[in-house]
Each structure stands twice: as C-alpha cells, then as structure tokens.
C-alpha cells in the first residue's frame, strides 16, 4: 500500500526526525509513504489546496498560522485527510477536539506512539480506499479498483491491466492476493489475480472478462474459483 503524507513542524531539526520515524513506522506496516515536509505552515496550506494528502502530521503550536488554523481549513473544505496532531503541549489537545483529529502523538513519546498510530492509519485507509495505489519508475499512481481487470505475474514484477492501460511495478502476485482478497480479487491461476467484477463467464479451463479477454484457470484453482464466483454473485 502507498499513501501520501504531509508533515509540518516549525522546528527544522524536529521536522527531520519526525519524518524519518514516520517513514520507518509505515514501512513496518508494509506501507510506503510519500512524504511532503515543510516548516512553513503557509507552504503546507498551499500544498493541501493543490494536492491529495491522505494523512497530515501537524504541530499544533506554530507561529503565524497555527495547527488549529490548518485544521479549520480541513474542516471547512470537507477534505478526507486524516489529521494527526503532534504536540508537546498536552493542554492544547483538549482545544483541538472540535476538529475531529484521527489521533494525537506526544513529541516526548513520539517513538513509542508512532508505530500504533501508523498501523491505525494504514488499516483505516485500506478499509475506505476505492483505489489501488502503487509506485514504479514512472511515478506514483492510483487506479480505481473498479477499473482493474486483473494482475499478471512477471517474476518479481506484476502487470496491472486496467480499463485504460497496463502498468508494471515490483511486487509478487501472492502478496497482492493477500492484500486484495477482501476487495473481490481471486487467484484464478498461479500467474493471475482477477477482479471478480470483470468476470463475464467461466468456460472450462478459461474465464472470459467483460472486455472479452480470455484468461486461464489453473487445474488446482478450478473448484475454488467456481465457489468464490458463486459466493460473489450472491
């Protein structure tokens, strides 16, 4: 899983330390975070206005434009960004409840609290996500699950076949299967993971997709494929 994060703290040394620990915590959750970092809250505000941000780690107490001012913008713009307040002033936590933050982390306990917070964030985003996110040599991509027809194994790489184009990125088909079972994807063959939304027919040793493309069904997968599709159709 990939996500876009932003981190803002007016102390540059602290900012660097926070970003390093945030990146490591998400890696431990098998989640790659693309992090925008800034010590300038005005620069952060411009970034939020013009870019997708899945989660924001925000210092509450900053000069000029405070963390609560940024939080008010998130509320007013009805953004879906998850807000994590990072503070060394516990008293400010109670004042921030009105902005419905996803969580709080104390600076003095950041190293021990970032791990559970990263897990909660990745779990929440995975449940709510309508997109599959990934990164390859071209950049960072999001593809609607409904647009994905199937994944095809290519050794240590995977090809994603969507309605509009094919993408290639480094991943194993088994790790994708474990991640996407709950999203309606089924392993029809050792080399294919298929979106059941696009299965039009099952014919002997093949399945036909909604775009009329034919894919093989592995011998050992036949029964499980038919059972899974029947469950899905109900």
mmCIF file of C-alpha atoms in Angstrom:
data_model
loop_
_atom_site.group_PDB
_atom_site.id
_atom_site.type_symbol
_atom_site.label_atom_id
_atom_site.label_comp_id
_atom_site.label_asym_id
_atom_site.label_seq_id
_atom_site.Cartn_x
_atom_site.Cartn_y
_atom_site.Cartn_z
ATOM 1 C CA UNK A 1 0.000 0.000 0.000
ATOM 2 C CA UNK A 2 1.148 3.542 -0.770
ATOM 3 C CA UNK A 3 -0.029 6.776 0.778
ATOM 4 C CA UNK A 4 0.688 10.482 0.569
ATOM 5 C CA UNK A 5 1.575 12.145 3.853
ATOM 6 C CA UNK A 6 2.457 15.678 4.863
ATOM 7 C CA UNK A 7 4.397 16.725 7.956
ATOM 8 C CA UNK A 8 4.667 20.257 9.313
ATOM 9 C CA UNK A 9 6.704 21.452 12.262
ATOM 10 C CA UNK A 10 8.290 24.892 12.569
ATOM 11 C CA UNK A 11 11.486 23.419 14.068
ATOM 12 C CA UNK A 12 13.536 22.041 11.153
ATOM 13 C CA UNK A 13 15.604 19.593 13.235
ATOM 14 C CA UNK A 14 12.463 18.169 14.832
ATOM 15 C CA UNK A 15 10.788 18.005 11.406
ATOM 16 C CA UNK A 16 13.602 15.874 10.000
ATOM 17 C CA UNK A 17 13.449 13.482 12.981
ATOM 18 C CA UNK A 18 9.668 13.153 12.736
ATOM 19 C CA UNK A 19 9.759 12.373 9.013
ATOM 20 C CA UNK A 20 12.396 9.690 9.485
ATOM 21 C CA UNK A 21 10.385 7.962 12.222
ATOM 22 C CA UNK A 22 7.104 8.271 10.278
ATOM 23 C CA UNK A 23 8.665 6.721 7.171
ATOM 24 C CA UNK A 24 10.068 3.824 9.202
ATOM 25 C CA UNK A 25 6.774 3.210 11.022
ATOM 26 C CA UNK A 26 4.822 2.937 7.750
ATOM 27 C CA UNK A 27 7.468 0.652 6.257
ATOM 28 C CA UNK A 28 6.904 -1.669 9.228
ATOM 29 C CA UNK A 29 3.239 -1.811 8.147
ATOM 30 C CA UNK A 30 4.224 -2.716 4.547
ATOM 31 C CA UNK A 31 3.110 0.741 3.532
ATOM 32 C CA UNK A 32 5.249 3.157 1.526
ATOM 33 C CA UNK A 33 4.701 6.790 2.434
ATOM 34 C CA UNK A 34 5.484 9.630 0.055
ATOM 35 C CA UNK A 35 6.136 12.474 2.492
ATOM 36 C CA UNK A 36 5.861 16.196 1.836
ATOM 37 C CA UNK A 37 7.700 18.058 4.590
ATOM 38 C CA UNK A 38 7.784 21.738 5.467
ATOM 39 C CA UNK A 39 8.487 24.021 8.407
ATOM 40 C CA UNK A 40 6.278 26.737 6.883
ATOM 41 C CA UNK A 41 2.529 26.368 7.640
ATOM 42 C CA UNK A 42 1.645 28.686 4.728
ATOM 43 C CA UNK A 43 3.537 26.406 2.336
ATOM 44 C CA UNK A 44 1.676 23.452 3.854
ATOM 45 C CA UNK A 45 -1.671 25.139 3.270
ATOM 46 C CA UNK A 46 -0.839 25.685 -0.422
ATOM 47 C CA UNK A 47 0.232 22.056 -0.741
ATOM 48 C CA UNK A 48 -3.026 20.811 0.796
ATOM 49 C CA UNK A 49 -5.057 23.018 -1.537
ATOM 50 C CA UNK A 50 -3.363 21.643 -4.653
ATOM 51 C CA UNK A 51 -2.519 18.022 -3.806
ATOM 52 C CA UNK A 52 -4.039 14.890 -2.365
ATOM 53 C CA UNK A 53 -2.904 14.276 1.208
ATOM 54 C CA UNK A 54 -4.015 11.052 2.880
ATOM 55 C CA UNK A 55 -2.638 11.869 6.311
ATOM 56 C CA UNK A 56 -1.280 15.041 7.874
ATOM 57 C CA UNK A 57 1.044 15.127 10.882
ATOM 58 C CA UNK A 58 0.665 18.633 12.244
ATOM 59 C CA UNK A 59 2.285 20.567 15.076
ATOM 60 C CA UNK A 60 -0.477 22.415 16.954
ATOM 61 C CA UNK A 61 1.597 25.321 18.242
ATOM 62 C CA UNK A 62 3.209 27.231 15.355
ATOM 63 C CA UNK A 63 3.745 30.980 14.878
ATOM 64 C CA UNK A 64 1.727 32.892 12.293
ATOM 65 C CA UNK A 65 -0.593 30.121 11.168
ATOM 66 C CA UNK A 66 -1.277 27.581 13.895
ATOM 67 C CA UNK A 67 -2.058 23.908 13.551
ATOM 68 C CA UNK A 68 -5.629 24.669 14.545
ATOM 69 C CA UNK A 69 -5.926 27.198 11.715
ATOM 70 C CA UNK A 70 -4.840 24.471 9.274
ATOM 71 C CA UNK A 71 -7.278 22.046 10.899
ATOM 72 C CA UNK A 72 -10.103 24.570 10.456
ATOM 73 C CA UNK A 73 -9.324 24.721 6.733
ATOM 74 C CA UNK A 74 -9.581 20.913 6.535
ATOM 75 C CA UNK A 75 -12.984 21.044 8.233
ATOM 76 C CA UNK A 76 -14.261 23.890 6.055
ATOM 77 C CA UNK A 77 -13.098 22.232 2.818
ATOM 78 C CA UNK A 78 -14.583 18.875 3.861
ATOM 79 C CA UNK A 79 -11.346 17.073 2.995
ATOM 80 C CA UNK A 80 -10.877 13.393 3.815
ATOM 81 C CA UNK A 81 -7.320 13.894 5.065
ATOM 82 C CA UNK A 82 -6.626 12.079 8.331
ATOM 83 C CA UNK A 83 -5.295 14.571 10.853
ATOM 84 C CA UNK A 84 -2.723 13.634 13.486
ATOM 85 C CA UNK A 85 -1.830 16.386 15.936
ATOM 86 C CA UNK A 86 1.755 16.264 17.176
ATOM 87 C CA UNK A 87 2.344 18.390 20.263
ATOM 88 C CA UNK A 88 4.490 18.999 23.298
ATOM 89 C CA UNK A 89 1.644 20.936 24.963
ATOM 90 C CA UNK A 90 -0.871 18.436 26.337
ATOM 91 C CA UNK A 91 -3.284 21.220 27.326
ATOM 92 C CA UNK A 92 -3.806 22.100 23.640
ATOM 93 C CA UNK A 93 -5.128 18.608 22.894
ATOM 94 C CA UNK A 94 -8.468 19.346 24.533
ATOM 95 C CA UNK A 95 -8.911 22.527 22.479
ATOM 96 C CA UNK A 96 -8.398 20.568 19.262
ATOM 97 C CA UNK A 97 -11.239 18.042 19.690
ATOM 98 C CA UNK A 98 -13.585 20.249 17.660
ATOM 99 C CA UNK A 99 -11.526 19.474 14.528
ATOM 100 C CA UNK A 100 -12.127 15.715 14.872
ATOM 101 C CA UNK A 101 -8.492 14.609 14.596
ATOM 102 C CA UNK A 102 -7.764 10.969 13.853
ATOM 103 C CA UNK A 103 -5.192 10.899 16.644
ATOM 104 C CA UNK A 104 -2.609 12.629 18.797
ATOM 105 C CA UNK A 105 1.076 11.941 19.351
ATOM 106 C CA UNK A 106 3.129 13.498 22.128
ATOM 107 C CA UNK A 107 6.529 14.688 20.945
ATOM 108 C CA UNK A 108 8.114 13.371 24.125
ATOM 109 C CA UNK A 109 6.727 9.879 23.344
ATOM 110 C CA UNK A 110 6.796 10.021 19.532
ATOM 111 C CA UNK A 111 8.993 6.965 19.018
ATOM 112 C CA UNK A 112 6.692 4.678 21.004
ATOM 113 C CA UNK A 113 3.402 6.150 19.773
ATOM 114 C CA UNK A 114 4.076 6.462 16.030
ATOM 115 C CA UNK A 115 4.016 2.666 15.471
ATOM 116 C CA UNK A 116 0.434 2.046 16.706
ATOM 117 C CA UNK A 117 -0.688 5.264 15.000
ATOM 118 C CA UNK A 118 0.783 4.189 11.651
ATOM 119 C CA UNK A 119 -0.992 0.842 11.952
ATOM 120 C CA UNK A 120 -4.342 2.520 12.677
ATOM 121 C CA UNK A 121 -3.868 4.866 9.718
ATOM 122 C CA UNK A 122 -2.949 2.131 7.244
ATOM 123 C CA UNK A 123 -5.850 -0.060 8.455
ATOM 124 C CA UNK A 124 -8.329 2.812 8.115
ATOM 125 C CA UNK A 125 -7.148 3.837 4.653
ATOM 126 C CA UNK A 126 -7.204 0.249 3.429
ATOM 127 C CA UNK A 127 -10.824 -0.187 4.571
ATOM 128 C CA UNK A 128 -12.022 3.047 2.982
ATOM 129 C CA UNK A 129 -9.914 3.037 -0.140
ATOM 130 C CA UNK A 130 -11.577 2.862 -3.544
ATOM 131 C CA UNK A 131 -8.158 2.967 -5.161
ATOM 132 C CA UNK A 132 -5.199 0.664 -5.550
ATOM 133 C CA UNK A 133 -2.039 2.696 -5.090
ATOM 134 C CA UNK A 134 1.460 1.806 -6.234
ATOM 135 C CA UNK A 135 4.751 3.269 -7.367
ATOM 136 C CA UNK A 136 7.056 2.380 -10.246
ATOM 137 C CA UNK A 137 9.820 4.048 -12.237
ATOM 138 C CA UNK A 138 7.346 6.477 -13.805
ATOM 139 C CA UNK A 139 5.957 7.765 -10.517
ATOM 140 C CA UNK A 140 3.098 7.336 -8.045
ATOM 141 C CA UNK A 141 -0.269 6.033 -9.312
ATOM 142 C CA UNK A 142 -3.806 5.453 -8.071
ATOM 143 C CA UNK A 143 -6.170 3.229 -10.049
ATOM 144 C CA UNK A 144 -9.812 2.705 -9.160
ATOM 145 C CA UNK A 145 -10.420 -0.886 -8.097
ATOM 146 C CA UNK A 146 -13.407 -0.964 -10.448
ATOM 147 C CA UNK A 147 -11.086 -0.155 -13.383
ATOM 148 C CA UNK A 148 -8.669 -3.011 -12.652
ATOM 149 C CA UNK A 149 -9.335 -6.133 -14.730
ATOM 150 C CA UNK A 150 -6.514 -8.327 -13.454
ATOM 151 C CA UNK A 151 -2.917 -8.591 -12.269
ATOM 152 C CA UNK A 152 -0.443 -10.789 -14.125
ATOM 153 C CA UNK A 153 2.734 -12.149 -12.547
ATOM 154 C CA UNK A 154 6.030 -11.368 -14.275
ATOM 155 C CA UNK A 155 8.646 -12.954 -11.979
ATOM 156 C CA UNK A 156 9.329 -10.342 -9.255
ATOM 157 C CA UNK A 157 7.142 -7.835 -11.074
ATOM 158 C CA UNK A 158 3.414 -7.580 -11.649
ATOM 159 C CA UNK A 159 1.499 -6.133 -14.574
ATOM 160 C CA UNK A 160 -1.741 -4.353 -13.711
ATOM 161 C CA UNK A 161 -4.224 -4.498 -16.602
ATOM 162 C CA UNK A 162 -6.819 -1.770 -16.291
ATOM 163 C CA UNK A 163 -9.540 -0.326 -18.480
ATOM 164 C CA UNK A 164 -7.217 2.384 -19.804
ATOM 165 C CA UNK A 165 -3.677 0.995 -19.783
ATOM 166 C CA UNK A 166 -1.198 -1.532 -18.384
ATOM 167 C CA UNK A 167 1.224 -0.698 -15.571
ATOM 168 C CA UNK A 168 4.249 -2.641 -14.351
ATOM 169 C CA UNK A 169 5.680 -2.457 -10.839
ATOM 170 C CA UNK A 170 7.740 -4.516 -8.434
ATOM 171 C CA UNK A 171 5.554 -6.826 -6.320
ATOM 172 C CA UNK A 172 4.636 -10.502 -6.002
ATOM 173 C CA UNK A 173 1.252 -11.848 -7.012
ATOM 174 C CA UNK A 174 0.924 -13.688 -3.683
ATOM 175 C CA UNK A 175 1.358 -10.536 -1.611
ATOM 176 C CA UNK A 176 -1.301 -8.836 -3.769
ATOM 177 C CA UNK A 177 -3.657 -11.768 -3.303
ATOM 178 C CA UNK A 178 -3.353 -11.490 0.484
ATOM 179 C CA UNK A 179 -3.957 -7.747 0.347
ATOM 180 C CA UNK A 180 -6.871 -7.735 -2.116
ATOM 181 C CA UNK A 181 -8.973 -10.781 -1.209
ATOM 182 C CA UNK A 182 -11.383 -8.547 0.687
ATOM 183 C CA UNK A 183 -11.730 -6.320 -2.402
ATOM 184 C CA UNK A 184 -13.128 -9.141 -4.562
ATOM 185 C CA UNK A 185 -9.943 -10.288 -6.301
ATOM 186 C CA UNK A 186 -9.484 -14.014 -6.863
ATOM 187 C CA UNK A 187 -6.463 -16.125 -7.841
ATOM 188 C CA UNK A 188 -7.597 -17.995 -10.942
ATOM 189 C CA UNK A 189 -4.153 -19.266 -11.858
ATOM 190 C CA UNK A 190 -0.674 -19.117 -10.327
ATOM 191 C CA UNK A 191 0.065 -16.190 -12.620
ATOM 192 C CA UNK A 192 -3.250 -14.288 -12.481
ATOM 193 C CA UNK A 193 -5.237 -12.390 -9.860
ATOM 194 C CA UNK A 194 -8.592 -11.314 -11.305
ATOM 195 C CA UNK A 195 -11.186 -8.742 -10.295
ATOM 196 C CA UNK A 196 -14.457 -10.679 -9.996
ATOM 197 C CA UNK A 197 -16.388 -7.581 -11.114
ATOM 198 C CA UNK A 198 -14.995 -8.158 -14.600
ATOM 199 C CA UNK A 199 -15.570 -11.918 -14.878
ATOM 200 C CA UNK A 200 -18.248 -12.393 -17.524
ATOM 201 C CA UNK A 201 -18.187 -16.186 -17.869
ATOM 202 C CA UNK A 202 -16.411 -19.334 -16.699
ATOM 203 C CA UNK A 203 -15.864 -21.773 -19.566
ATOM 204 C CA UNK A 204 -13.955 -24.966 -18.864
ATOM 205 C CA UNK A 205 -10.331 -24.002 -18.330
ATOM 206 C CA UNK A 206 -10.842 -20.313 -19.075
ATOM 207 C CA UNK A 207 -12.658 -17.246 -17.853
ATOM 208 C CA UNK A 208 -13.944 -14.523 -20.130
ATOM 209 C CA UNK A 209 -13.708 -10.960 -18.902
ATOM 210 C CA UNK A 210 -16.109 -8.104 -19.595
ATOM 211 C CA UNK A 211 -13.740 -6.852 -22.321
ATOM 212 C CA UNK A 212 -13.898 -10.343 -23.958
ATOM 213 C CA UNK A 213 -10.314 -11.167 -22.983
ATOM 214 C CA UNK A 214 -9.705 -14.839 -22.079
ATOM 215 C CA UNK A 215 -7.560 -15.905 -19.106
ATOM 216 C CA UNK A 216 -6.604 -19.422 -17.968
ATOM 217 C CA UNK A 217 -7.893 -21.225 -14.896
ATOM 218 C CA UNK A 218 -5.280 -23.377 -13.191
ATOM 219 C CA UNK A 219 -6.095 -27.030 -12.511
ATOM 220 C CA UNK A 220 -5.726 -26.578 -8.777
ATOM 221 C CA UNK A 221 -7.823 -23.402 -8.861
ATOM 222 C CA UNK A 222 -10.945 -24.699 -10.647
ATOM 223 C CA UNK A 223 -13.080 -25.585 -7.632
ATOM 224 C CA UNK A 224 -12.057 -22.588 -5.556
ATOM 225 C CA UNK A 225 -12.698 -20.240 -8.485
ATOM 226 C CA UNK A 226 -16.215 -21.558 -9.092
ATOM 227 C CA UNK A 227 -17.101 -21.452 -5.393
ATOM 228 C CA UNK A 228 -15.734 -17.947 -4.975
ATOM 229 C CA UNK A 229 -17.614 -16.643 -8.011
ATOM 230 C CA UNK A 230 -20.864 -18.210 -6.804
ATOM 231 C CA UNK A 231 -20.411 -16.563 -3.406
ATOM 232 C CA UNK A 232 -19.622 -13.251 -5.085
ATOM 233 C CA UNK A 233 -22.712 -13.396 -7.331
ATOM 234 C CA UNK A 234 -24.988 -13.914 -4.348
#
